[in-house]
Each structure stands twice: as structure tokens, then as C-alpha cells.
């Protein structure tokens, strides 16, 4: 267990000099549960309690260090760091405890300055480091005893963050578990409404723990944690109560989304209160962001949205016993246009993004302004296959199913008008990019080989490297390869759910990048390239992605490849 029973000389090393010593809780004390509810108890303390989430604040370019002690070897350990409104740099390291601080020494304690130097002069062994704004975890089933240090730094701005550490991760489970498919589905899309559905958390359905769901709606971007949402919201309009029984699918408290709210809305709060840290701040400008907690339902209709406007939706499962939350995979949707605008106009040579709800259809129109001999339609389907039909002046020219990137060249006709009908997948919402042009040399999407699989050579696997190959084309393009470590139980079904080909390298972490290179071959039979990815860990699974980037800057992702290094060499 995390040792919070430290002798006074060692405790003085962890607390600022001159501060009054405080009694730190342990998992063995009867008052532990009462003490962790008092957030002020750990405010500005350098000690992380076992099994309780703490909230704190970082000033820009001012590092902060936390400590905890593990008494016994082979102890399970889990540490979770949640950035709120800015990326963090954090590092976890461990070093051996001073003899007198272990609680087993005898005789007079060493002088304070001597103990302090004994601890701070040792760098310790780095166990894990991370830089970014994701909720990141360090998990070990068998950790050594010692003094653990958690160092945090924000280089962008002053920011809030949260830390949780436990030596009993299997039994604690304070964060709600996500279902096998953590996506939010857009089941219905109107001009002013969007209906969302999601699979329930196993924490509620199997473990029978009290879970409620909170939806966050805004026009800017998705959020990775509820902490980030709270940082964005001002304290006066942070919450909206769940709709009353019988009104679940009626417009909630705001008449026009993101604007004037009921003056009484701030009198009642949801499951969590906003924290205030030290300095008083002036009221912030109102943001177009709202949160509504709806209890344990797993379907909800957001009302009073603006037509033809893109909104981002995030869902958080909240354990009401612990007040801790887990984020589902956020989604976005554009509300329908007004009824008079049923057809999207395509401009010659310009890429247009198209969103289609499940089983839905979208109509587009292309009317070249000049005479033309040929017209080219390039389609990039981001997820599942979509159906495309092209009619010229009412005559059907093309009817195909499109998966990945496809290009169709049709014979032109003076003053012709083309009507394109796109039909979405039955499995879920569809996203795609489409380009129509009368200029044959206008290529926004990179050319692809027929086979976009990545091949791994099993005989060339080692404990620290894997060798892969993929096909190219006769066109010179830029290829970038990325790697990401995944759990051993990561399977093909999970990989398929993440296979959004329209997400480019700009969405990946810099630490995941392996290399970029240019490649092509005039002999299509020899258009193949290989790469050896080194610096991997023994017995670990990795997901590999190859992106091909065209001259227009648009990228297409090859089929992801799951590989595993050898455990013994």
C-alpha cells in the first residue's frame, strides 16, 4: 500500500519549510473517508493519498513535485494524470528510501539537512513520462518499494490538473469502465435537433454502481476529459440540471443554444462543484458550451440547435460515488440545412466534406461554368463504404459502391449539369470527401495501390523491432509511418472501429511518429518499400499506421497493422 505514515523528519522533507506539520491520512485510519472528502485537507500538500483523486494548479513554467511511498516490493500501482485546460509534461520516477525514513531504523534520526540532501541529490529511476493533453495512465502489476516522485510542468499557461494514485487498482476501480464500443452514435439528425445514443458503461450494467451520463455540446472541438470542460466553463453557468420526468426529449433550459439561459440556472448544481484556487479571477466571457447530466439513460435528443451548423458532442460516464468520470469517444454532426437548401453545390476543383447519417442520403450538384470534354469525380470514404450515383441531365452515368479512395472519369457535355446522390452505410454515420473537376490534372487525393495492407515479416521480428512493407504507386508521394502501443487484448474489431481514413498525421502525437519518406517506382511491380521499426519493448503489441500524403496536402491512411515483438530473444 502507499505509505503515508512517515516519521516527522521525513515528512518535513515533503512539506514546505516553515509550514505547520499536518496529519496525513492512511488507508488504515477510520477517518480516511471523511478526510478525503475535505478537499482543503490536501491543498498544497506534496503527498498523494492512496485511492483519492486530488485537484491542483500549475503556474506556467513552474514545476510541481508530489511524493508517495510504497512499502513493499511487488505492489500493484496505478497513477492517472488528467490535464484540464493545457497540455502537461509529467514524469514518474522512483528511488530507494533513506534508511531512517523507512520506519524500521533505530536510534536518533539524522539531521534534517542531511536527510534532505540524501533524497534530493538522487535523481531516481524514471518509470514513465508523457507530454500532451490526453488523460494518461501508468499501470504496473508489480512495483518496487521506494520513494515515488511525480513531477509536473505546464509550459503553455497556468492550468488545473488532477492526479489519482492507488495500490489497489483491481478493487478500487473509481473510474467508470467504457463499453467495448465507446463511440457515440448519431441516430437522428434534423435542422434543429440531434439524437445521440451510446452503449451503457459496464460499471452500471454489470457492477451495479451508480452511473450518470453527462453530455457536452459546443461548436469548437471535442473534449478529452470532464476536467477540460469545467476549465472552459465559467462558474456561473457550469451546469444544467437533468430534464424533469416526462420532458426528457423536450428542449432544455436554454431557448437558443449557447446564449441566454435562465437566471436561476446557477442556483442548482450537478454532481460536482467547480473549484476555485487562490487567486480571484474576473468573470469570463460566456462560451458556446453547455453540459447536461441526464441520469442513467443512454439516448438523448439535443434540441434548439441552429440549422446547417456543425456541433461537437462529448459523453462522460460519471461514478456518482467517487465523482470521477471517463470520456466516451466524442463525435460531431452538422445539422440539416433549411428545407429550401436540399442540394449542396460543388465547386470545380474544391474538396467538399460530406456527413451522412446512418441509412441517410445526401444530394450534391455540379454545374461546370465552361465547356468540357471530361469530368472527374474523386471520392474518399472515411469509414464504411458509401453508394454513389451520378446523373447527367437526368441520365444515369454511374452507380458504384465506394470504399477508401476512388476516382471516376466521365465523358463531358456542353452546359451539362450533374446530380450526385450519396447514400450512407447501414452500420452507422458516414463521412467522406468529394472533389469534382473538369481539369484532368487536378489531383487533390494521392493515388493508391489496389492493396493498401501493411505486411509484417514474422521471421524478422525481434524483441525490440519489427519489419514491415507496403505498396506504392508510380506517382511520387510522401509516406509517414506511426506506431502506438496497445494492450495485448487489442483485437481486429477494435482496430476496425478506429479506422477513420480521413484522420491525418496532424491528429497523432509527435512521440508516435517513426519517419516520413518519399517513394515511387515507374515499374508498378517493384513499387514496394520496407522499413524496420526499432526501439520497441519486448513482448508488447503495437498498432502501425502508414499515411500517404498527396501534392494537395490531403492524406489517406493505409489499413492499420497490429504487430507484436518477441518476448524472448
Coordinates of C-alpha atoms in Angstrom, one line a residue:
X1 CA 0.0 0.0 0.0
X2 CA 1.1 3.6 -0.3
X3 CA 2.7 4.5 2.9
X4 CA 1.5 7.8 4.3
X5 CA 2.8 7.1 7.8
X6 CA 6.2 8.7 7.7
X7 CA 8.3 9.9 10.6
X8 CA 8.3 13.6 11.2
X9 CA 11.8 14.2 9.8
X10 CA 10.9 12.6 6.5
X11 CA 7.5 14.4 6.4
X12 CA 9.3 17.7 6.8
X13 CA 11.1 17.0 3.5
X14 CA 7.8 16.7 1.7
X15 CA 6.2 19.9 3.1
X16 CA 7.3 23.4 2.5
X17 CA 9.8 24.6 5.2
X18 CA 8.0 26.7 7.8
X19 CA 4.6 25.2 7.3
X20 CA 2.8 23.5 10.2
X21 CA 3.0 19.7 10.0
X22 CA -0.3 18.0 9.2
X23 CA -1.6 14.5 10.0
X24 CA -1.8 12.7 6.7
X25 CA -4.5 10.0 6.2
X26 CA -3.7 6.4 5.5
X27 CA -5.9 3.6 4.2
X28 CA -5.9 2.1 7.7
X29 CA -7.4 5.0 9.5
X30 CA -11.1 5.2 10.4
X31 CA -11.3 8.8 9.4
X32 CA -9.8 8.3 5.9
X33 CA -13.1 8.5 4.0
X34 CA -14.1 11.6 6.0
X35 CA -10.8 13.3 5.4
X36 CA -10.6 12.7 1.6
X37 CA -14.0 14.5 1.2
X38 CA -12.3 17.6 2.6
X39 CA -10.5 18.9 -0.5
X40 CA -8.7 21.6 1.6
X41 CA -7.0 18.8 3.5
X42 CA -4.6 18.1 0.7
X43 CA -4.5 21.6 -0.8
X44 CA -0.8 22.5 -1.4
X45 CA 0.3 19.2 0.2
X46 CA 3.1 17.4 -1.6
X47 CA 1.8 14.0 -0.5
X48 CA -0.5 11.9 -2.8
X49 CA -3.1 10.0 -0.8
X50 CA -3.8 6.4 -1.7
X51 CA -7.1 5.9 -3.5
X52 CA -8.3 9.6 -3.7
X53 CA -8.2 12.0 -6.6
X54 CA -6.6 15.4 -5.9
X55 CA -7.1 18.6 -7.8
X56 CA -4.3 21.2 -8.0
X57 CA -3.0 24.1 -10.0
X58 CA 0.2 24.8 -12.0
X59 CA 1.7 28.2 -12.8
X60 CA 3.3 28.4 -16.2
X61 CA 6.9 27.2 -16.3
X62 CA 6.8 26.5 -12.5
X63 CA 7.2 22.7 -11.9
X64 CA 5.4 20.9 -9.1
X65 CA 6.5 17.7 -7.4
X66 CA 4.5 15.1 -5.5
X67 CA 5.6 12.2 -3.4
X68 CA 4.3 8.9 -2.2
X69 CA 5.9 5.8 -0.6
X70 CA 5.5 2.2 -1.5
X71 CA 6.4 0.0 1.5
X72 CA 6.7 -3.5 -0.1
X73 CA 8.0 -4.9 -3.3
X74 CA 5.7 -6.4 -5.9
X75 CA 2.9 -3.9 -5.1
X76 CA 0.3 -3.1 -7.8
X77 CA 0.3 0.6 -8.7
X78 CA -1.8 2.8 -10.9
X79 CA -1.3 6.6 -11.4
X80 CA -3.6 8.7 -13.5
X81 CA -2.9 12.3 -14.5
X82 CA -5.7 14.4 -16.1
X83 CA -4.7 17.7 -17.7
X84 CA -7.6 20.2 -17.8
X85 CA -7.1 23.3 -20.0
X86 CA -3.5 23.0 -21.2
X87 CA -1.0 20.2 -22.1
X88 CA 1.2 18.9 -19.3
X89 CA 4.7 17.4 -19.1
X90 CA 4.9 14.8 -16.4
X91 CA 7.3 12.2 -15.2
X92 CA 7.1 9.4 -12.6
X93 CA 10.3 8.1 -11.0
X94 CA 11.3 6.0 -8.0
X95 CA 14.3 5.9 -5.7
X96 CA 15.2 4.0 -2.6
X97 CA 14.1 5.3 0.7
X98 CA 16.6 6.7 3.2
X99 CA 17.3 4.2 5.9
X100 CA 15.8 6.4 8.6
X101 CA 12.6 7.2 6.6
X102 CA 11.6 3.6 6.1
X103 CA 10.2 3.4 9.6
X104 CA 12.5 0.5 10.5
X105 CA 15.5 2.4 11.6
X106 CA 16.6 2.9 15.3
X107 CA 18.4 5.5 17.3
X108 CA 18.4 9.2 16.8
X109 CA 17.2 10.4 13.4
X110 CA 19.6 12.0 11.0
X111 CA 19.7 15.8 11.0
X112 CA 17.1 17.4 8.7
X113 CA 19.6 18.9 6.2
X114 CA 21.4 15.5 5.9
X115 CA 18.2 13.6 5.1
X116 CA 17.1 16.3 2.6
X117 CA 20.3 16.1 0.8
X118 CA 20.1 12.2 0.8
X119 CA 16.8 12.4 -1.0
X120 CA 17.1 15.3 -3.3
X121 CA 20.6 14.6 -4.6
X122 CA 19.4 11.3 -6.1
X123 CA 17.6 11.5 -9.5
X124 CA 15.9 8.2 -9.1
X125 CA 14.9 5.8 -11.9
X126 CA 12.4 7.2 -14.4
X127 CA 9.4 4.8 -14.9
X128 CA 7.2 6.8 -17.2
X129 CA 7.0 10.2 -18.9
X130 CA 4.4 11.9 -21.1
X131 CA 3.8 15.3 -22.8
X132 CA 0.3 16.2 -24.1
X133 CA -3.3 16.9 -23.1
X134 CA -4.6 13.3 -23.0
X135 CA -5.7 11.6 -19.8
X136 CA -2.7 9.3 -19.4
X137 CA -2.0 6.3 -17.1
X138 CA 0.9 4.5 -15.6
X139 CA -0.2 1.0 -14.5
X140 CA 2.1 -1.7 -13.1
X141 CA 1.0 -5.0 -11.6
X142 CA 4.3 -5.3 -9.6
X143 CA 6.1 -2.2 -8.5
X144 CA 9.2 -2.0 -6.3
X145 CA 9.2 -0.4 -2.9
X146 CA 10.6 3.1 -2.6
X147 CA 10.0 6.8 -2.7
X148 CA 8.0 7.7 -5.8
X149 CA 8.2 11.2 -7.3
X150 CA 5.6 12.7 -9.7
X151 CA 6.9 15.9 -11.5
X152 CA 4.6 18.1 -13.5
X153 CA 5.1 21.1 -15.7
X154 CA 3.0 23.4 -17.8
X155 CA 4.8 25.4 -20.5
X156 CA 1.8 27.0 -22.2
X157 CA -0.2 28.7 -19.4
X158 CA -1.4 28.4 -15.8
X159 CA -3.6 25.4 -15.6
X160 CA -5.6 23.0 -13.4
X161 CA -4.9 19.2 -13.3
X162 CA -6.0 16.1 -11.4
X163 CA -4.0 13.2 -10.0
X164 CA -5.1 9.8 -8.8
X165 CA -2.9 7.1 -7.4
X166 CA -3.8 3.7 -5.9
X167 CA -2.1 0.5 -4.8
X168 CA -5.4 -1.5 -5.1
X169 CA -6.4 -0.8 -8.8
X170 CA -8.4 -4.0 -9.2
X171 CA -10.7 -3.4 -6.2
X172 CA -10.9 0.4 -6.3
X173 CA -12.0 1.0 -9.9
X174 CA -13.1 4.6 -9.3
X175 CA -13.3 5.5 -13.0
X176 CA -16.3 4.1 -14.9
X177 CA -15.4 1.4 -17.4
X178 CA -16.2 2.1 -21.1
X179 CA -18.2 -0.4 -23.2
X180 CA -16.5 -2.4 -25.9
X181 CA -17.7 0.2 -28.4
X182 CA -17.2 3.6 -26.8
X183 CA -18.5 5.7 -29.7
X184 CA -21.5 8.0 -29.6
X185 CA -23.9 7.3 -32.4
X186 CA -25.9 10.0 -34.2
X187 CA -29.2 8.2 -34.6
X188 CA -31.3 11.1 -35.9
X189 CA -30.4 14.4 -37.5
X190 CA -32.7 17.3 -38.1
X191 CA -32.4 21.0 -38.8
X192 CA -32.5 21.9 -35.1
X193 CA -32.2 18.6 -33.3
X194 CA -29.6 15.8 -33.0
X195 CA -30.4 12.5 -31.3
X196 CA -27.5 10.7 -29.7
X197 CA -27.2 7.1 -28.4
X198 CA -24.4 5.2 -26.7
X199 CA -23.8 1.8 -25.1
X200 CA -24.0 1.8 -21.3
X201 CA -21.0 1.5 -19.1
X202 CA -20.3 -2.0 -17.7
X203 CA -19.8 -0.3 -14.3
X204 CA -23.5 0.4 -14.3
X205 CA -24.9 -2.6 -16.2
X206 CA -22.6 -5.3 -14.6
X207 CA -21.2 -3.9 -11.4
X208 CA -24.4 -2.1 -10.5
X209 CA -22.6 1.0 -9.4
X210 CA -24.4 4.4 -9.7
X211 CA -23.5 5.9 -13.0
X212 CA -24.9 9.0 -14.6
X213 CA -24.2 10.4 -18.1
X214 CA -23.3 14.0 -18.9
X215 CA -23.4 15.4 -22.4
X216 CA -21.3 18.3 -23.5
X217 CA -22.2 20.3 -26.6
X218 CA -20.2 23.0 -28.3
X219 CA -19.2 24.4 -31.7
X220 CA -15.4 24.3 -31.4
X221 CA -13.9 20.9 -30.7
X222 CA -14.2 17.6 -28.7
X223 CA -13.0 17.4 -25.2
X224 CA -10.8 14.7 -23.7
X225 CA -11.9 15.0 -20.1
X226 CA -14.6 16.5 -17.9
X227 CA -11.9 18.4 -16.2
X228 CA -11.2 20.2 -19.5
X229 CA -14.9 21.1 -19.8
X230 CA -15.0 22.5 -16.3
X231 CA -12.0 24.7 -17.1
X232 CA -13.7 26.0 -20.2
X233 CA -17.0 26.9 -18.4
X234 CA -17.3 29.8 -16.0
X235 CA -18.5 29.0 -12.5
X236 CA -21.8 30.8 -13.1
X237 CA -23.1 28.6 -16.0
X238 CA -21.2 25.4 -15.4
X239 CA -24.2 23.1 -15.1
X240 CA -27.6 22.4 -16.4
X241 CA -29.9 20.1 -14.4
X242 CA -31.3 17.0 -16.0
X243 CA -34.8 17.5 -17.6
X244 CA -37.8 16.7 -15.4
X245 CA -39.6 13.3 -15.9
X246 CA -41.7 13.4 -19.0
X247 CA -39.6 16.1 -20.6
X248 CA -36.5 14.1 -21.5
X249 CA -36.7 14.9 -25.2
X250 CA -38.0 18.4 -25.0
X251 CA -35.8 21.5 -25.4
X252 CA -33.8 22.0 -22.2
X253 CA -33.4 25.2 -20.2
X254 CA -31.8 27.5 -22.9
X255 CA -34.1 29.0 -25.5
X256 CA -31.3 29.4 -28.1
X257 CA -28.3 27.1 -27.9
X258 CA -25.2 28.8 -26.4
X259 CA -26.9 32.0 -25.5
X260 CA -29.2 33.5 -22.8
X261 CA -30.0 31.0 -20.1
X262 CA -32.5 31.1 -17.2
X263 CA -31.2 33.4 -14.5
X264 CA -32.0 30.7 -11.9
X265 CA -29.9 28.1 -13.7
X266 CA -26.9 28.8 -11.5
X267 CA -28.8 28.2 -8.2
X268 CA -28.7 24.5 -8.5
X269 CA -25.6 22.5 -9.4
X270 CA -25.0 19.0 -10.7
X271 CA -22.9 16.3 -9.2
X272 CA -19.7 18.2 -9.0
X273 CA -18.8 21.8 -7.9
X274 CA -16.3 24.0 -9.6
X275 CA -13.1 24.5 -7.7
X276 CA -11.5 27.9 -7.0
X277 CA -7.8 28.2 -6.5
X278 CA -6.3 31.0 -4.5
X279 CA -6.4 33.9 -6.9
X280 CA -9.7 35.7 -7.7
X281 CA -10.5 36.0 -11.4
X282 CA -12.8 38.3 -13.2
X283 CA -15.9 36.9 -14.9
X284 CA -15.1 35.2 -18.2
X285 CA -17.0 35.9 -21.4
X286 CA -19.8 33.4 -22.0
X287 CA -18.8 30.5 -24.1
X288 CA -20.9 28.5 -26.6
X289 CA -20.6 25.3 -24.5
X290 CA -23.2 23.5 -22.4
X291 CA -23.3 20.4 -20.3
X292 CA -26.4 18.5 -19.2
X293 CA -26.5 15.4 -16.9
X294 CA -29.3 13.1 -17.8
X295 CA -29.1 10.3 -15.2
X296 CA -28.6 6.7 -16.4
X297 CA -30.3 7.0 -19.8
X298 CA -28.3 6.1 -22.9
X299 CA -30.3 8.1 -25.5
X300 CA -30.9 11.8 -25.6
X301 CA -32.1 14.4 -28.1
X302 CA -30.4 17.8 -28.2
X303 CA -32.8 20.5 -29.2
X304 CA -32.8 24.2 -30.3
X305 CA -29.7 23.9 -32.4
X306 CA -29.1 26.1 -35.4
X307 CA -29.6 24.7 -39.0
X308 CA -26.6 23.9 -41.1
X309 CA -24.2 24.2 -38.1
X310 CA -21.6 21.8 -37.0
X311 CA -21.7 20.8 -33.3
X312 CA -19.3 18.6 -31.3
X313 CA -20.8 16.1 -28.8
X314 CA -18.9 14.5 -25.9
X315 CA -20.3 12.0 -23.4
X316 CA -18.9 11.3 -19.9
X317 CA -19.8 8.5 -17.6
X318 CA -19.6 9.7 -14.0
X319 CA -19.4 7.5 -11.0
X320 CA -21.6 9.4 -8.5
X321 CA -19.9 7.6 -5.6
X322 CA -16.4 8.8 -6.5
X323 CA -17.3 11.9 -8.7
X324 CA -14.7 10.5 -11.2
X325 CA -15.5 10.3 -14.9
X326 CA -14.5 8.6 -18.1
X327 CA -14.9 10.1 -21.6
X328 CA -16.5 8.2 -24.5
X329 CA -15.2 8.8 -28.0
X330 CA -16.7 12.1 -29.0
X331 CA -18.4 12.8 -32.3
X332 CA -19.6 15.7 -34.4
X333 CA -22.5 16.3 -36.7
X334 CA -23.8 19.1 -38.9
X335 CA -27.5 19.9 -38.5
X336 CA -29.6 19.9 -41.7
X337 CA -29.9 22.9 -43.9
X338 CA -33.2 24.7 -44.1
X339 CA -35.7 22.9 -46.3
X340 CA -35.1 25.2 -49.3
X341 CA -31.4 24.1 -49.4
X342 CA -31.6 20.4 -50.2
X343 CA -28.7 20.2 -52.6
X344 CA -25.0 21.0 -52.0
X345 CA -23.3 22.9 -54.8
X346 CA -19.8 21.5 -55.7
X347 CA -17.2 24.0 -56.9
X348 CA -14.8 22.9 -59.6
X349 CA -11.5 21.6 -58.1
X350 CA -12.6 22.2 -54.4
X351 CA -12.8 19.4 -51.9
X352 CA -16.1 19.2 -50.0
X353 CA -16.7 17.4 -46.7
X354 CA -19.9 15.4 -46.5
X355 CA -21.6 13.9 -43.5
X356 CA -24.4 11.4 -43.9
X357 CA -26.4 9.9 -41.1
X358 CA -27.0 6.2 -40.8
X359 CA -29.1 5.0 -43.8
X360 CA -29.4 8.6 -44.9
X361 CA -28.7 10.2 -48.3
X362 CA -27.2 13.5 -49.5
X363 CA -27.6 15.2 -52.8
X364 CA -24.9 17.3 -54.5
X365 CA -24.9 19.3 -57.7
X366 CA -22.1 20.1 -60.1
X367 CA -22.6 22.6 -62.9
X368 CA -19.3 23.4 -64.8
X369 CA -19.2 27.0 -65.9
X370 CA -17.3 26.2 -69.1
X371 CA -17.5 23.5 -71.8
X372 CA -15.5 20.4 -71.0
X373 CA -14.6 17.1 -72.6
X374 CA -14.3 15.1 -69.4
X375 CA -15.4 15.4 -65.7
X376 CA -13.6 13.7 -62.9
X377 CA -15.2 12.7 -59.5
X378 CA -12.8 11.8 -56.7
X379 CA -14.3 10.2 -53.6
X380 CA -12.6 9.5 -50.3
X381 CA -14.9 7.5 -47.9
X382 CA -13.5 7.9 -44.4
X383 CA -15.3 5.0 -42.7
X384 CA -17.6 2.3 -44.3
X385 CA -18.5 2.0 -47.9
X386 CA -21.0 4.5 -49.4
X387 CA -23.1 4.3 -52.6
X388 CA -22.7 6.9 -55.3
X389 CA -24.9 7.6 -58.2
X390 CA -24.1 10.3 -60.9
X391 CA -26.7 11.5 -63.4
X392 CA -26.1 14.0 -66.2
X393 CA -29.2 15.9 -67.2
X394 CA -31.3 13.1 -65.7
X395 CA -29.4 10.2 -67.4
X396 CA -27.7 7.7 -65.1
X397 CA -24.0 7.5 -65.8
X398 CA -22.6 5.9 -62.7
X399 CA -23.7 3.7 -59.8
X400 CA -21.0 2.3 -57.6
X401 CA -20.1 1.4 -54.1
X402 CA -17.0 3.3 -52.8
X403 CA -14.7 2.3 -50.1
X404 CA -11.4 4.1 -49.5
X405 CA -10.3 6.4 -52.4
X406 CA -11.9 6.0 -55.8
X407 CA -11.8 8.2 -59.0
X408 CA -14.3 8.2 -61.8
X409 CA -13.8 9.9 -65.1
X410 CA -16.9 10.5 -67.2
X411 CA -17.4 12.0 -70.7
X412 CA -18.4 15.6 -70.6
X413 CA -21.1 17.5 -72.4
X414 CA -21.6 21.2 -73.1
X415 CA -23.7 23.0 -70.5
X416 CA -24.3 19.7 -68.7
X417 CA -25.4 19.6 -65.1
X418 CA -24.5 16.6 -62.8
X419 CA -26.6 15.4 -59.9
X420 CA -24.7 13.2 -57.3
X421 CA -26.6 11.1 -54.8
X422 CA -24.6 9.7 -51.9
X423 CA -26.2 7.0 -49.7
X424 CA -24.8 6.2 -46.3
X425 CA -24.0 2.9 -44.6
X426 CA -26.5 0.8 -42.7
X427 CA -23.9 0.3 -39.9
X428 CA -23.6 3.9 -38.8
X429 CA -23.0 7.5 -39.9
X430 CA -20.7 8.1 -42.9
X431 CA -18.1 10.8 -43.6
X432 CA -16.5 11.4 -46.9
X433 CA -14.6 13.9 -49.0
X434 CA -15.6 14.6 -52.6
X435 CA -13.9 16.5 -55.4
X436 CA -15.4 17.3 -58.9
X437 CA -13.3 18.9 -61.6
X438 CA -13.2 19.4 -65.4
X439 CA -9.4 19.8 -65.2
X440 CA -7.8 16.3 -65.7
X441 CA -4.6 17.3 -64.0
X442 CA -6.3 18.4 -60.8
X443 CA -5.4 15.7 -58.2
X444 CA -6.2 16.5 -54.6
X445 CA -6.1 13.0 -53.3
X446 CA -3.0 10.9 -53.6
X447 CA -3.1 7.8 -55.8
X448 CA -3.3 4.5 -54.0
X449 CA -2.4 0.9 -54.9
X450 CA -5.2 -1.6 -55.1
X451 CA -3.9 -3.3 -52.0
X452 CA -3.5 -0.9 -49.0
X453 CA -2.5 -3.5 -46.4
X454 CA 0.7 -3.3 -44.4
X455 CA 2.7 -6.6 -44.4
X456 CA 4.7 -7.6 -41.3
X457 CA 7.6 -10.2 -41.7
X458 CA 7.3 -12.6 -38.8
X459 CA 10.8 -14.1 -39.3
X460 CA 12.3 -10.6 -38.9
X461 CA 10.6 -9.9 -35.6
X462 CA 12.9 -9.3 -32.6
X463 CA 12.4 -8.2 -29.1
X464 CA 12.9 -4.6 -30.0
X465 CA 12.0 -4.2 -33.7
X466 CA 9.6 -5.3 -36.4
X467 CA 10.0 -5.1 -40.2
X468 CA 7.0 -4.1 -42.4
X469 CA 6.4 -3.4 -46.1
X470 CA 3.7 -1.7 -48.1
X471 CA 2.9 -1.0 -51.8
X472 CA 3.3 2.4 -53.5
X473 CA 2.4 3.7 -57.0
X474 CA 4.1 5.3 -60.0
X475 CA 3.3 8.7 -58.5
X476 CA 5.9 10.2 -56.2
X477 CA 4.2 10.7 -52.8
X478 CA 5.2 11.3 -49.2
X479 CA 4.7 8.3 -46.8
X480 CA 4.7 8.7 -43.0
X481 CA 4.6 5.8 -40.6
X482 CA 3.3 6.0 -37.0
X483 CA 3.3 3.5 -34.1
X484 CA 1.2 3.3 -30.9
X485 CA 1.5 0.7 -28.1
X486 CA -1.8 -1.1 -27.4
X487 CA -2.9 -3.6 -24.8
X488 CA -2.4 -7.3 -25.5
X489 CA -6.2 -7.8 -25.8
X490 CA -6.5 -5.3 -28.6
X491 CA -8.2 -7.1 -31.5
X492 CA -9.3 -6.6 -35.1
X493 CA -12.7 -5.4 -34.1
X494 CA -11.3 -2.6 -32.1
X495 CA -8.9 -1.7 -34.9
X496 CA -11.8 -1.6 -37.4
X497 CA -13.8 0.9 -35.2
X498 CA -10.8 3.3 -35.2
X499 CA -10.2 3.0 -38.9
X500 CA -11.1 6.6 -40.0
X501 CA -9.1 7.1 -43.1
X502 CA -9.7 10.9 -43.2
X503 CA -7.8 11.5 -39.9
X504 CA -4.4 12.6 -41.0
X505 CA -1.0 12.6 -39.3
X506 CA -1.8 16.0 -37.7
X507 CA -4.1 14.2 -35.3
X508 CA -1.3 12.0 -34.0
X509 CA 1.1 12.6 -31.1
X510 CA 4.6 13.6 -32.1
X511 CA 6.0 10.8 -30.0
X512 CA 4.2 8.2 -32.2
X513 CA 5.9 9.3 -35.4
X514 CA 8.6 6.9 -36.7
X515 CA 9.6 8.5 -40.0
X516 CA 8.5 10.1 -43.3
X517 CA 9.9 9.5 -46.7
X518 CA 9.2 9.9 -50.4
X519 CA 8.8 6.8 -52.6
X520 CA 7.6 5.8 -56.1
X521 CA 8.6 3.4 -58.9
X522 CA 8.0 3.6 -62.6
X523 CA 7.7 -0.2 -62.6
X524 CA 4.5 -0.9 -60.7
X525 CA 5.6 -4.5 -60.0
X526 CA 8.5 -3.1 -58.0
X527 CA 6.6 -0.3 -56.2
X528 CA 7.1 -1.8 -52.7
X529 CA 9.1 -0.4 -49.8
X530 CA 10.2 -1.8 -46.4
X531 CA 11.0 -0.3 -43.0
X532 CA 12.4 -1.7 -39.8
X533 CA 10.8 0.0 -36.7
X534 CA 13.2 -0.1 -33.8
X535 CA 13.2 0.9 -30.1
X536 CA 10.2 -1.2 -29.2
X537 CA 9.7 -3.1 -25.9
X538 CA 9.8 -6.9 -25.7
X539 CA 6.5 -8.8 -25.8
X540 CA 4.5 -5.6 -26.5
X541 CA 1.7 -5.1 -29.1
X542 CA 1.8 -2.0 -31.4
X543 CA -0.6 -0.6 -33.9
X544 CA 1.1 0.6 -37.1
X545 CA -0.3 3.2 -39.5
X546 CA 1.0 4.4 -42.8
X547 CA -0.2 7.7 -44.3
X548 CA 0.3 8.7 -47.9
X549 CA 0.2 12.5 -48.4
X550 CA -0.7 13.9 -51.9
X551 CA 0.5 17.1 -53.5
X552 CA -2.6 18.9 -52.4
X553 CA -1.9 18.1 -48.8
X554 CA -4.7 15.6 -48.3
X555 CA -3.7 12.3 -46.7
X556 CA -5.1 8.8 -46.8
X557 CA -4.4 6.1 -44.2
X558 CA -3.5 2.6 -45.2
X559 CA -5.1 -0.3 -43.3
X560 CA -3.7 -0.4 -39.8
X561 CA -1.5 -3.3 -38.8
X562 CA -1.3 -4.9 -35.4
X563 CA 2.2 -6.3 -34.6
X564 CA 3.9 -7.8 -31.5
X565 CA 7.5 -8.0 -30.6
X566 CA 9.1 -11.2 -29.4
X567 CA 9.1 -11.7 -25.7
X568 CA 12.3 -13.7 -25.5
X569 CA 15.3 -13.4 -27.8

